[in-house]
Coordinates of C-alpha atoms in Angstrom, one line a residue:
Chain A
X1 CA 0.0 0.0 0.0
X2 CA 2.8 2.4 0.9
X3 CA 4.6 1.5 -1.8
X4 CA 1.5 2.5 -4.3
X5 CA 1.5 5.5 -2.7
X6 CA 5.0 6.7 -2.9
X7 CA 5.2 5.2 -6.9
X8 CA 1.7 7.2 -7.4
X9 CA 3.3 10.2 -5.4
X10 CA 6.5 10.0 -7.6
X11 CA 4.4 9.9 -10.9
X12 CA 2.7 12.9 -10.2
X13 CA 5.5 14.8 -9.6
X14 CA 7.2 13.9 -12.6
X15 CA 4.3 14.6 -14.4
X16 CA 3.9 18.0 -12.6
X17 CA 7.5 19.0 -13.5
X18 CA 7.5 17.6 -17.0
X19 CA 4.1 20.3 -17.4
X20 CA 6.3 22.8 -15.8
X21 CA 9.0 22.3 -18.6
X22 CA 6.5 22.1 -21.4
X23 CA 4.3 25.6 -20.5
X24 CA 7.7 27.1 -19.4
X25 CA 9.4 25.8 -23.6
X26 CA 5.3 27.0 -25.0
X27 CA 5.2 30.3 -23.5
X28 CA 6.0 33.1 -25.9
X29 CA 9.6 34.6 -24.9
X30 CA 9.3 38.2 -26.1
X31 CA 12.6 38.2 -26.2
X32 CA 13.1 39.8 -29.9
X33 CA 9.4 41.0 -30.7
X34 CA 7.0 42.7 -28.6
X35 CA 9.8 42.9 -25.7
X36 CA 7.3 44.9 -23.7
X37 CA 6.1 41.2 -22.3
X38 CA 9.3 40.7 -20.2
X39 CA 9.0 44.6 -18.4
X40 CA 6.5 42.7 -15.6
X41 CA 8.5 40.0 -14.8
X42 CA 12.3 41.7 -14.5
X43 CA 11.0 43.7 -11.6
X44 CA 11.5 40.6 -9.0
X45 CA 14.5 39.3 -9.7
X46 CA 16.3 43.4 -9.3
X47 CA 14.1 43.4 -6.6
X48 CA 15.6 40.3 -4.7
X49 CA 19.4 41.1 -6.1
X50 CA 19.3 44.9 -5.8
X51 CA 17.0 46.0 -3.4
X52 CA 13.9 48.1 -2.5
X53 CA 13.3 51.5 -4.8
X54 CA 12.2 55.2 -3.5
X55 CA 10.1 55.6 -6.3
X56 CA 8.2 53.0 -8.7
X57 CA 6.0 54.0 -11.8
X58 CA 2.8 52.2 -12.2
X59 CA 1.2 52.3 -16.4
X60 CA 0.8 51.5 -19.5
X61 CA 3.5 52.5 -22.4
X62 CA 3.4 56.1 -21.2
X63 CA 5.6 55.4 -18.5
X64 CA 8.3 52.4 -19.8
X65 CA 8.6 54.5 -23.0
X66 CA 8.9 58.2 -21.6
X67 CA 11.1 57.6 -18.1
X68 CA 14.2 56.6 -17.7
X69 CA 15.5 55.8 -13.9
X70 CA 18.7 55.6 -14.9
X71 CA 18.9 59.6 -15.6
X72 CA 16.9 59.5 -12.0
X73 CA 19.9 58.0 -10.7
X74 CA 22.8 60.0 -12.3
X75 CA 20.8 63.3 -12.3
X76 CA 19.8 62.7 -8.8
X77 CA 20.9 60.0 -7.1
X78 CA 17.0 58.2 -7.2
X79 CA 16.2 54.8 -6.8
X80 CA 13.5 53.7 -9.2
X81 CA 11.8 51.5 -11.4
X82 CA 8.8 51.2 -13.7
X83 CA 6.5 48.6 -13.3
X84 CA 4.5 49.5 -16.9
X85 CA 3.5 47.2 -19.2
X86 CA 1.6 47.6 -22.6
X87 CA -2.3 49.0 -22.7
X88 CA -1.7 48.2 -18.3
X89 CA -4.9 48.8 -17.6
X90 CA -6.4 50.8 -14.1
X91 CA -7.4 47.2 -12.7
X92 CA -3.9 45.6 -13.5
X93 CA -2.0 48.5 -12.2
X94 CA -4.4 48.5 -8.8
X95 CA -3.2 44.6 -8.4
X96 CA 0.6 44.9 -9.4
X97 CA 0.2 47.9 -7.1
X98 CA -0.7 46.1 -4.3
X99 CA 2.3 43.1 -5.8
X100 CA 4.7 45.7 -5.0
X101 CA 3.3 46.8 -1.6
X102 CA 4.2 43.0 -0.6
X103 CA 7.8 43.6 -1.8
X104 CA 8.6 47.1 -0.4
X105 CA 7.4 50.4 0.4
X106 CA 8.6 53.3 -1.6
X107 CA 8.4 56.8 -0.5
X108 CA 6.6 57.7 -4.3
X109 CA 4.3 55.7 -6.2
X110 CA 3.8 57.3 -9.7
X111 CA 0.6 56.3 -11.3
X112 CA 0.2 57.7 -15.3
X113 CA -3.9 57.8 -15.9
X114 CA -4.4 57.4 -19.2
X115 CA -5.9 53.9 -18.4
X116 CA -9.0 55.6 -16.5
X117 CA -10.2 56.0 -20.4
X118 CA -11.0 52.5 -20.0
X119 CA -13.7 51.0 -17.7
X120 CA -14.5 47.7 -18.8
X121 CA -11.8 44.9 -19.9
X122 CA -14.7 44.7 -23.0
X123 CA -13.8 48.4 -23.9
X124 CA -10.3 47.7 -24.1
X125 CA -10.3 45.8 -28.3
X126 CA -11.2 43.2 -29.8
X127 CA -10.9 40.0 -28.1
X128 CA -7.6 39.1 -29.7
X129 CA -5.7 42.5 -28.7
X130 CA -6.9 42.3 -25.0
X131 CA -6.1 38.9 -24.3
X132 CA -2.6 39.3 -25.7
X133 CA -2.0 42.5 -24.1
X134 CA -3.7 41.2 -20.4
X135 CA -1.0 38.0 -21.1
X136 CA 2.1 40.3 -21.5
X137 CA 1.2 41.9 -18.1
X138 CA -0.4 39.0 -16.1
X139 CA 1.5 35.7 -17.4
X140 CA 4.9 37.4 -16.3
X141 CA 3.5 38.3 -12.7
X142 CA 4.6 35.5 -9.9
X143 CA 2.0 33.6 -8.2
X144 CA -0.4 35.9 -5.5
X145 CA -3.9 36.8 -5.0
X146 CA -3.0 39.9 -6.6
X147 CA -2.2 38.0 -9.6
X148 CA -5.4 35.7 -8.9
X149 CA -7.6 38.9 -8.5
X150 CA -6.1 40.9 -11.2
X151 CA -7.0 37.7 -13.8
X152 CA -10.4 37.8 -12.4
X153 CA -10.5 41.6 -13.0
X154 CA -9.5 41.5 -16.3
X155 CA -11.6 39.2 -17.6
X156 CA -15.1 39.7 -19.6
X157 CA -17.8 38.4 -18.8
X158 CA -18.0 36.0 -21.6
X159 CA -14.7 34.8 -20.8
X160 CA -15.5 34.2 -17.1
X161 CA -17.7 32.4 -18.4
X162 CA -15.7 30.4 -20.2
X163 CA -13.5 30.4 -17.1
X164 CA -10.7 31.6 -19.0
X165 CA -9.2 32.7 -15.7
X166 CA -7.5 29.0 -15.5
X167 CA -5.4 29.8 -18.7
X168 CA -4.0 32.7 -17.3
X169 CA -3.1 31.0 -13.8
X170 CA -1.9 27.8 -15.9
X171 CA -0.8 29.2 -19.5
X172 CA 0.0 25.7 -21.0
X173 CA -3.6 25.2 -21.1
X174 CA -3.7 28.4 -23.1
X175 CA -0.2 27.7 -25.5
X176 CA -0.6 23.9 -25.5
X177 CA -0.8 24.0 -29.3
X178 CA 2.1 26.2 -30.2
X179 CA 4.0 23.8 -31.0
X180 CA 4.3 24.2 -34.6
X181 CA 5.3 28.3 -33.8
X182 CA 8.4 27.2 -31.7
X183 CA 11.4 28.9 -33.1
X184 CA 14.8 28.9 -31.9
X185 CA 14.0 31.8 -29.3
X186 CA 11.5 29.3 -27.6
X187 CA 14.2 27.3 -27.1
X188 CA 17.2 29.6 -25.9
X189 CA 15.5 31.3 -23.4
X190 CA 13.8 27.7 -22.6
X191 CA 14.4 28.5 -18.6
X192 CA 16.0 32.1 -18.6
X193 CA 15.4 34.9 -20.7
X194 CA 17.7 38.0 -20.7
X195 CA 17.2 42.1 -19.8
X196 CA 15.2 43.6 -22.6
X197 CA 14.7 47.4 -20.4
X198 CA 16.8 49.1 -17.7
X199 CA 14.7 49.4 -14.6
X200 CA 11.7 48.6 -16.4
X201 CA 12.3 51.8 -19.6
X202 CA 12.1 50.4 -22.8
X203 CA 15.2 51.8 -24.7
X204 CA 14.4 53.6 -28.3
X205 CA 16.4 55.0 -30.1
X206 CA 14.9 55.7 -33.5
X207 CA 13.7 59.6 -34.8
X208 CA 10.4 59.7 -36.4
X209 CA 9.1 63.4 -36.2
X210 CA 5.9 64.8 -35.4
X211 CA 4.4 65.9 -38.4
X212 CA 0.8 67.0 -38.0
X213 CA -1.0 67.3 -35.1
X214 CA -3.0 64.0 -34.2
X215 CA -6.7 64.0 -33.9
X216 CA -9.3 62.0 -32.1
X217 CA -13.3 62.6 -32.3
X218 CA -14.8 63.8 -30.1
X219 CA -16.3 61.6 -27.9
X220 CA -20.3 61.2 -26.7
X221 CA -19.4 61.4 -23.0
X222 CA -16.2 62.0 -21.0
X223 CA -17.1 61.4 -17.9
X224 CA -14.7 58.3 -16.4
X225 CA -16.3 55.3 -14.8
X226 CA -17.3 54.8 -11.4
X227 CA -15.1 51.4 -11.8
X228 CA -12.4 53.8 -12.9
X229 CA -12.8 55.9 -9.7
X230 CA -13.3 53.1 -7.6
X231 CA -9.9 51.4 -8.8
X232 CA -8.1 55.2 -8.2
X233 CA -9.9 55.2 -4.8
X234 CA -7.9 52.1 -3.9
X235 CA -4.8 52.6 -5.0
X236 CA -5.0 56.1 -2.6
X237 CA -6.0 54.3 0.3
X238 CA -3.5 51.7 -0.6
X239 CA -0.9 54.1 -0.8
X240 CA -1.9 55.8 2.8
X241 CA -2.1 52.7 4.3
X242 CA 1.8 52.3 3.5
X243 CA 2.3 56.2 3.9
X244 CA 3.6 56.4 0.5
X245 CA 2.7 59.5 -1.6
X246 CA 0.5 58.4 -4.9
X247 CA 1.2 61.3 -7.8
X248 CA -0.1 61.0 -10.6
X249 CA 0.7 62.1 -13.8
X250 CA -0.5 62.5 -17.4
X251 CA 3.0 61.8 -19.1
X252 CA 3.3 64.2 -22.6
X253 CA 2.5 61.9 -25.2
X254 CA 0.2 63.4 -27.6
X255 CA -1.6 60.5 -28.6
X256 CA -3.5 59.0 -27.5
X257 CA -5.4 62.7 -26.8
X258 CA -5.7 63.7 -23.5
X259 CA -9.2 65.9 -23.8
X260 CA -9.5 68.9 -21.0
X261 CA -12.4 67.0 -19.7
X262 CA -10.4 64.2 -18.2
X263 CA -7.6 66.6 -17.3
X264 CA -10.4 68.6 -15.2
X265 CA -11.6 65.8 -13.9
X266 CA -8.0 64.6 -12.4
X267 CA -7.7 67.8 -11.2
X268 CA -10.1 67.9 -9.1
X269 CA -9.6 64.5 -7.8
X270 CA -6.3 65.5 -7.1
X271 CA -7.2 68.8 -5.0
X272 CA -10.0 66.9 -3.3
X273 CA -7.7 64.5 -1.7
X274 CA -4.6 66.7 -1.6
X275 CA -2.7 64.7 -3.9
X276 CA -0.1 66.1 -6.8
X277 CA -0.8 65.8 -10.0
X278 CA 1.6 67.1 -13.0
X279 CA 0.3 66.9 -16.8
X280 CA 3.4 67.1 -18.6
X281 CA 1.3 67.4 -21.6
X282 CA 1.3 71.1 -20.0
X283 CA 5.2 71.3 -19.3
X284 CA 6.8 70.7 -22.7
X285 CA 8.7 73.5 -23.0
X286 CA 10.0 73.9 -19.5
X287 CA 11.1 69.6 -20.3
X288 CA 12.4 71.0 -23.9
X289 CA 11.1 68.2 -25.8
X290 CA 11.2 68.9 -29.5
X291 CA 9.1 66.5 -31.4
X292 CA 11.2 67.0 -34.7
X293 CA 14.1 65.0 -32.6
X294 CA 12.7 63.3 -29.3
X295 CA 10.1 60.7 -30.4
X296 CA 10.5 57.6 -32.5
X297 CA 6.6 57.5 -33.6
X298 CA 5.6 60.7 -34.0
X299 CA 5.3 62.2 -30.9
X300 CA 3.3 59.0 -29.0
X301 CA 6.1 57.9 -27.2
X302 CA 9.4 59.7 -26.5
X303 CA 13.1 57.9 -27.8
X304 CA 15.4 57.8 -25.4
X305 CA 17.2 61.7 -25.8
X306 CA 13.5 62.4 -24.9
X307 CA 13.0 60.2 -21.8
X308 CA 16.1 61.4 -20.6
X309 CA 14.9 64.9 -20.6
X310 CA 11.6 64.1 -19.5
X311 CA 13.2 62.3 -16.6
X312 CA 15.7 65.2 -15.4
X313 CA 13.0 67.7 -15.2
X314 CA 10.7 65.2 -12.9
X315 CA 13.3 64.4 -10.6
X316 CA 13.8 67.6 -9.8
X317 CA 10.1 68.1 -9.0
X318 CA 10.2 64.9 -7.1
X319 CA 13.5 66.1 -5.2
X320 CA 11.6 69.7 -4.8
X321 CA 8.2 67.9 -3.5
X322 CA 9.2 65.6 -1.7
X323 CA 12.9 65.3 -0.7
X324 CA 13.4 62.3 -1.8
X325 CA 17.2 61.4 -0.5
X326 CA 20.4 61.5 -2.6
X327 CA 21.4 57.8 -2.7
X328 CA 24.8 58.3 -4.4
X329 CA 26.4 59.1 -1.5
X330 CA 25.9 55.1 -0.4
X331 CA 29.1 53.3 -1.9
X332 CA 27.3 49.9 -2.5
X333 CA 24.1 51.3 -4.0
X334 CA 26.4 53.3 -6.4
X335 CA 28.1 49.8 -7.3
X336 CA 25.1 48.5 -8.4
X337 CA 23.9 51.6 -10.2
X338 CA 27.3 51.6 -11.8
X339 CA 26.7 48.7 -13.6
X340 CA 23.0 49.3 -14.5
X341 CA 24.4 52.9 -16.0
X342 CA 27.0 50.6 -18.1
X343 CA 24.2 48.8 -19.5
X344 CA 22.4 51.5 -20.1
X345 CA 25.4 52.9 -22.3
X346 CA 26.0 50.0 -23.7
X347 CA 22.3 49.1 -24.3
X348 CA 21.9 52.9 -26.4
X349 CA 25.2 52.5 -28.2
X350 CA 24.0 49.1 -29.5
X351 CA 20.5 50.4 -30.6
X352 CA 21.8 53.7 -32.0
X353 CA 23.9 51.7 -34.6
X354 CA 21.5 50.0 -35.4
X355 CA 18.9 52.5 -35.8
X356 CA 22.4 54.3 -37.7
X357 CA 21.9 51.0 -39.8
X358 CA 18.8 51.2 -40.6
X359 CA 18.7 54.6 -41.6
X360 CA 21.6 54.2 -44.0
X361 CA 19.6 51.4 -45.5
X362 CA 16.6 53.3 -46.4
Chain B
X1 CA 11.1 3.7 -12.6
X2 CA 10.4 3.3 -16.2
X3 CA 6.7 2.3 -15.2
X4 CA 6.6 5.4 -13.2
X5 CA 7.8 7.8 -16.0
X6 CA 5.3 6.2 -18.2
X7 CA 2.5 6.5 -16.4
X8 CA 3.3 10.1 -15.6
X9 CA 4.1 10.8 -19.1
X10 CA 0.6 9.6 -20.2
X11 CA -1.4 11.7 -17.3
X12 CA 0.5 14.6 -19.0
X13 CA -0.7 14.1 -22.0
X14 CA -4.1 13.0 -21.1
X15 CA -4.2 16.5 -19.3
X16 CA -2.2 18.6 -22.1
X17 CA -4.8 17.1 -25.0
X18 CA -7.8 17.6 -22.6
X19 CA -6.9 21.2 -23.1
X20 CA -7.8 20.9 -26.4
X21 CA -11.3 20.6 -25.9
X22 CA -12.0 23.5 -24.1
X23 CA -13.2 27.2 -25.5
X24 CA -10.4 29.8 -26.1
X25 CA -10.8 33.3 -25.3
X26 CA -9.6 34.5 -28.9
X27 CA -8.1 32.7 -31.5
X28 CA -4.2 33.9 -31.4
X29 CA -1.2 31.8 -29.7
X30 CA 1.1 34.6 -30.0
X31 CA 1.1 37.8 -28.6
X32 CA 1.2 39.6 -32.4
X33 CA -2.4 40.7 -33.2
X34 CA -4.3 43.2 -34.7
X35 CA -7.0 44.6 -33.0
X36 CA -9.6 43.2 -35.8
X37 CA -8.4 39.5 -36.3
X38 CA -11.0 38.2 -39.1
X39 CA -11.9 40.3 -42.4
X40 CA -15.4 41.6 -42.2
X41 CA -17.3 42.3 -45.5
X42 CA -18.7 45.3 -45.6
X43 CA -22.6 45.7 -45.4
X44 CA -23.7 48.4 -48.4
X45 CA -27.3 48.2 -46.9
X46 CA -25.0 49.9 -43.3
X47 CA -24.5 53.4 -42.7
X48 CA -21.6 54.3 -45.0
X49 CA -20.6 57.8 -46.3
X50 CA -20.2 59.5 -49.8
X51 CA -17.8 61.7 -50.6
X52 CA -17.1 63.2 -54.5
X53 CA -18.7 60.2 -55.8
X54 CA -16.5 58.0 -53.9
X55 CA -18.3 55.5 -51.5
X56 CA -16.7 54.7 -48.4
X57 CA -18.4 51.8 -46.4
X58 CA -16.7 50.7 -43.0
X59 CA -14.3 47.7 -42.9
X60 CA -13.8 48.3 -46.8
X61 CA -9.9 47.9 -48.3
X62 CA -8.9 51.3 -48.2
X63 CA -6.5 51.1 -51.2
X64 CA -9.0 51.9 -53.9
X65 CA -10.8 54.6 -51.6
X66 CA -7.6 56.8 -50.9
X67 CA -6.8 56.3 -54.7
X68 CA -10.3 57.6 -56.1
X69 CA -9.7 60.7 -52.9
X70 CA -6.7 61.8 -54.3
X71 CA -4.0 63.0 -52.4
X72 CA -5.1 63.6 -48.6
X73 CA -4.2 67.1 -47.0
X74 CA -2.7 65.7 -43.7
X75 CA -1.9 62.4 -42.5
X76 CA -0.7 60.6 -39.3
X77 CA 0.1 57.2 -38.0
X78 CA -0.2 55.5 -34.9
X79 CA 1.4 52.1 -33.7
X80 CA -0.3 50.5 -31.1
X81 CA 2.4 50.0 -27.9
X82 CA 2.8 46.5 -28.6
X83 CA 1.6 45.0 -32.4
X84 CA 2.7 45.5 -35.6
X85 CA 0.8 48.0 -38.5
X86 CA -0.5 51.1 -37.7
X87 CA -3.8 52.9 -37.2
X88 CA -3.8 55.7 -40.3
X89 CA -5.7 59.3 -40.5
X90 CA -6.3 60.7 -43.5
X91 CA -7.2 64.4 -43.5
X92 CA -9.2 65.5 -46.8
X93 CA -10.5 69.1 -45.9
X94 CA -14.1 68.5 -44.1
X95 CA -13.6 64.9 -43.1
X96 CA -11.1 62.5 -41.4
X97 CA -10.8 58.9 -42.7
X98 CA -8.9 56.2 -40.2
X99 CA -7.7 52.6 -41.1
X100 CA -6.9 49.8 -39.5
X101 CA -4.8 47.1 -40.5
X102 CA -5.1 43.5 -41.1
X103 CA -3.0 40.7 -42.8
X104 CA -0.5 43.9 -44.0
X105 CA -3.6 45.5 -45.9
X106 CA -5.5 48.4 -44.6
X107 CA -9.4 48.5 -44.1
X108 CA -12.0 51.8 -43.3
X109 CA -12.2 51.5 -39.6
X110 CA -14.0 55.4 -39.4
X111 CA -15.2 58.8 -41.3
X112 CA -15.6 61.8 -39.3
X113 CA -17.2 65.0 -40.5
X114 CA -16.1 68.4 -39.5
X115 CA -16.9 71.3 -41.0
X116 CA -20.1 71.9 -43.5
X117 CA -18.4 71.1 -46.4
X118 CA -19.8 67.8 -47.0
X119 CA -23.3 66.1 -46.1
X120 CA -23.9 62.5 -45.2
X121 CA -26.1 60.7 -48.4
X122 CA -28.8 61.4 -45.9
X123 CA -28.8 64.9 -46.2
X124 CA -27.3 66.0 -42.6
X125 CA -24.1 68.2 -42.0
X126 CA -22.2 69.8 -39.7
X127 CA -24.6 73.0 -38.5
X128 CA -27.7 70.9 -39.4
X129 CA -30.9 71.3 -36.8
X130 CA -32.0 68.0 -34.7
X131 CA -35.1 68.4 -36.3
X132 CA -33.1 67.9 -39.6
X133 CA -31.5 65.0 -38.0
X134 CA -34.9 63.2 -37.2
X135 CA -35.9 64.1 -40.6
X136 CA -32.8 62.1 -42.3
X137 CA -32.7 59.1 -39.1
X138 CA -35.5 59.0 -36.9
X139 CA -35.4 60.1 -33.1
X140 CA -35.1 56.8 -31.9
X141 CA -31.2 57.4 -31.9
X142 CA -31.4 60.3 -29.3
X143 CA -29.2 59.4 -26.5
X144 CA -31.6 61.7 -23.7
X145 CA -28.2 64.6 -23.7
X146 CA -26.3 65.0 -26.9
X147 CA -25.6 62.1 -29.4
X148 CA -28.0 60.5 -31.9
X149 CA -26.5 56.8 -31.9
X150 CA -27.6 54.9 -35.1
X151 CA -26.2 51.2 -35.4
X152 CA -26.4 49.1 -38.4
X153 CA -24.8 45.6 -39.1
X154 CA -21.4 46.8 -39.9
X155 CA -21.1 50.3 -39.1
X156 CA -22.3 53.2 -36.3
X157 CA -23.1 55.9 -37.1
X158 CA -23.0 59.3 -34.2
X159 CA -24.1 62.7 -34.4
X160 CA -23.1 64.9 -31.5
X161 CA -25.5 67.7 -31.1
X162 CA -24.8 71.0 -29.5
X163 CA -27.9 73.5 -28.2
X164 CA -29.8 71.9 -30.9
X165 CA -27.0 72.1 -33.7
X166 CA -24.8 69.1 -35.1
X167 CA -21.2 69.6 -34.5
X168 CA -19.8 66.0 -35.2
X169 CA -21.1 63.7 -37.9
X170 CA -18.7 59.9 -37.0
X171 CA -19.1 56.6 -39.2
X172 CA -17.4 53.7 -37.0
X173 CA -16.9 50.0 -38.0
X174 CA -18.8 47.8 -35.7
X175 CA -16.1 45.7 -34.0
X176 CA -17.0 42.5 -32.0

């Protein structure tokens, strides 16, 4: 009988790890396309080698494209990083949020509100979009109830009916059959995949100019959601529950637009519950971003020469708000932001000769 | 220990292929998708808009409609933060047309009206009286504030109204 057990014991556990080894070779890598599914899951492991952070960013594309905590650090000696991911939406960001509370407390939690344009995970796209953009934010995050809760708040109702949930909190039951779109990636970064951003910014390096302004129609009602509210709600009283300082910010992308109507309503949110709020859409000249040099899609995102301007100008509001300490004076912390700088330099020497490249080739 | 690696290679199998069975949220494997996955024909009987002769009907290839508009007085693109293709506005002096694209070929995804310079087939322009609205539509469409909200098979079609005066005349493609 005992030894049924322990042979019955022994083949599930080889059958558990032989899963783990298949979902683990069938997940996509997003190693060489669409790198913006590896920001979520680089967090943890600078997190256990590296330490906690005085600031972390929580968003979509408007904060892993347009900050750069490496400028924090050289400019002014901050500790950061961004925990964005692509179309992140007010849900997610509540939950990995509340992920990082269980990590470490920063003195700043930056949250970019774009995302309260969305109130339903329907509203976000078609199907297809929003469960590959929900997989490139949850899929990367470590097992928790925030992960558990943030599946369950990002999932339609059609697909909760479907209990889709389960393919997020097992993806194998989700990639099972991509077996015939394994490529050599798959395989390489099999069981570890490499550093695609520094700190959680997504390097670019390219130059594609604003041209004409872009344009949006207007919209029926622009009022945000009560789930919207409700979501921003929490992640205050999550924030003064850990005595961090939630500021929010509208970063100065110029699509998509940012209507006054939203920006009113923030604002008064803000002064309501006394908390700082910067629109940077309303600061580019004092940043000096010039959209003929510092954005590589036409003034969406900002390249790197304008994230690194972007970023000097906030930390200095962040210094002037709310003194946030001057690390570099603390020898082993400036070790370890020596080498992150180096592969920072080395990371934009790389992609500038081979945007160079590219350039040339056109 | 051979039996025992059998056995559990077969419960993972049994449990990988039971998988199979089940309903998928959307159709992709990979994270690369557009935000329309499937081509939709366009409806002629669904709101669609007229332009110099040139019919433009939502989730039509857009190739042959930019060609018979001639050359557009603005334009702008826009990648979505993750996928491949862009989103493209077309600016032709009273009206914006946007794309979308699918399978590396672009598709009507909306026509917005802004100036008086053009009507929709219907009769109805920028300036234009509710009551004209009603007229061309019906008043079923009245949203109680400031939108009549029209949907047909393929396309929507919304009128923003302003103290009784149209200000925005929108043709969207119905997305599901």
């Amino acid at each position: 009988m005992k030894k049924n057990f322990l042979k019955l014991t022994a083949a599930l556990a080889v059958c558990l790890v032989v899963l783990w080894l298949l979902q683990m070779l069938l997940m996509p890598k997003y190693m060489t396309e669409s790198k913006e599914g590896n920001l979520i899951a680089e967090y943890y492991d600078d997190f256990e080698e590296h330490g906690p952070h005085d600031v972390i960013f929580i968003g979509d594309c408007e904060v892993y494209e347009n900050f750069s905590p490496i400028t924090l650090w050289e400019e002014y000696g901050i500790t950061s990083y961004i925990r964005g991911s692509a179309q992140q939406l007010i849900w997610q960001s509540y939950y990995l949020m509340e992920e990082t509370f269980e990590y470490e407390t920063p003195k700043v939690m930056v949250f970019n509100v774009l995302s309260m344009k969305y109130d339903t995970p329907a509203s976000t796209g078609a199907a297809a979009q929003r469960e590959a953009y929900n997989r490139m934010t949850i899929d990367p995050m470590r097992w928790s109830m925030s992960k558990w809760n943030c599946i369950q708040a990002s999932m339609t109702d059609m697909e909760r009916e479907k209990e889709a949930e389960w393919m997020y909190l097992f993806p194998i039951l989700r990639y099972h059959d991509r077996w015939s779109d394994l490529s050599a990636e798959d395989f390489k970064y099999w069981f570890k995949r490499g550093d695609v951003a520094d700190n959680g910014y997504l390097m670019q390096t390219g130059v594609k100019p604003l041209v004409h302004d872009h344009v949006e129609k207007p919209l029926v009602d622009y009022s945000f959601a009560d789930s919207c509210w409700e979501y921003l709600d929490r992640m205050r009283e999550l924030c003064e529950k850990h005595g961090t300082e939630l500021v929010l910010i509208k970063a100065p992308s110029l699509s998509p637009v940012w209507w006054d109507q939203w920006d009113a309503q923030i604002e008064e949110y803000a002064e309501k519950y006394d908390l700082v709020y910067w629109n940077f859409l309303e600061h580019q000249e004092e940043i000096g971003i010039d959209w003929n040099t510092d954005t590589y899609d036409t003034g969406l995102h900002l390249n790197v020469y304008g994230a690194e301007k972007m970023s000097r100008y906030f930390g200095q509001l962040l210094v002037d708000t709310f003194d946030l300490p001057d690390r570099r004076s603390d020898a082993e912390l400036s070790a370890v932001w020596a080498d992150k700088v180096a592969v920072y330099n080395e990371r934009k020497a790389k992609l500038e000769a081979e945007t160079a490249s590219a350039t040339e080739g056109e | 220990m051979k039996k025992i690696l059998a056995l559990a290679l077969a419960l993972t199998m049994v449990l990988t292929l039971a998988a199979c069975g089940g309903d998928k949220p959307a159709e992709t494997t990979a994270p690369k998708a557009p935000s329309i996955v499937s081509p939709v024909t366009p409806d002629p009987a669904a709101f669609g808009y007229n332009v110099r002769g040139v019919d433009i009907e939502m989730h039509a290839e857009a190739a042959p409609i930019l060609e018979a508009l001639g050359e557009p007085v603005s334009y702008t693109e826009e990648a979505s933060c993750a996928f491949d293709g862009l989103d493209k506005t077309y600016y032709f002096g009273g009206f914006y047309l946007q794309t979308y694209p699918l399978n590396g070929v672009d598709y009507v995804y909306s026509v917005w009206l802004v100036d008086d310079s053009s009507t929709t087939p219907e009769g109805v322009y920028i300036g234009a009286s509710q009551a004209e609205v009603e007229a061309a539509y019906g008043a079923e469409g009245f949203n109680g504030s400031n939108a009549y909200i029209y949907t047909s098979s393929t396309a929507t079609l919304t009128i923003l109204v302003e103290n009784g005066v149209v200000t925005s005349i929108q043709y969207d493609a119905v997305v599901k």
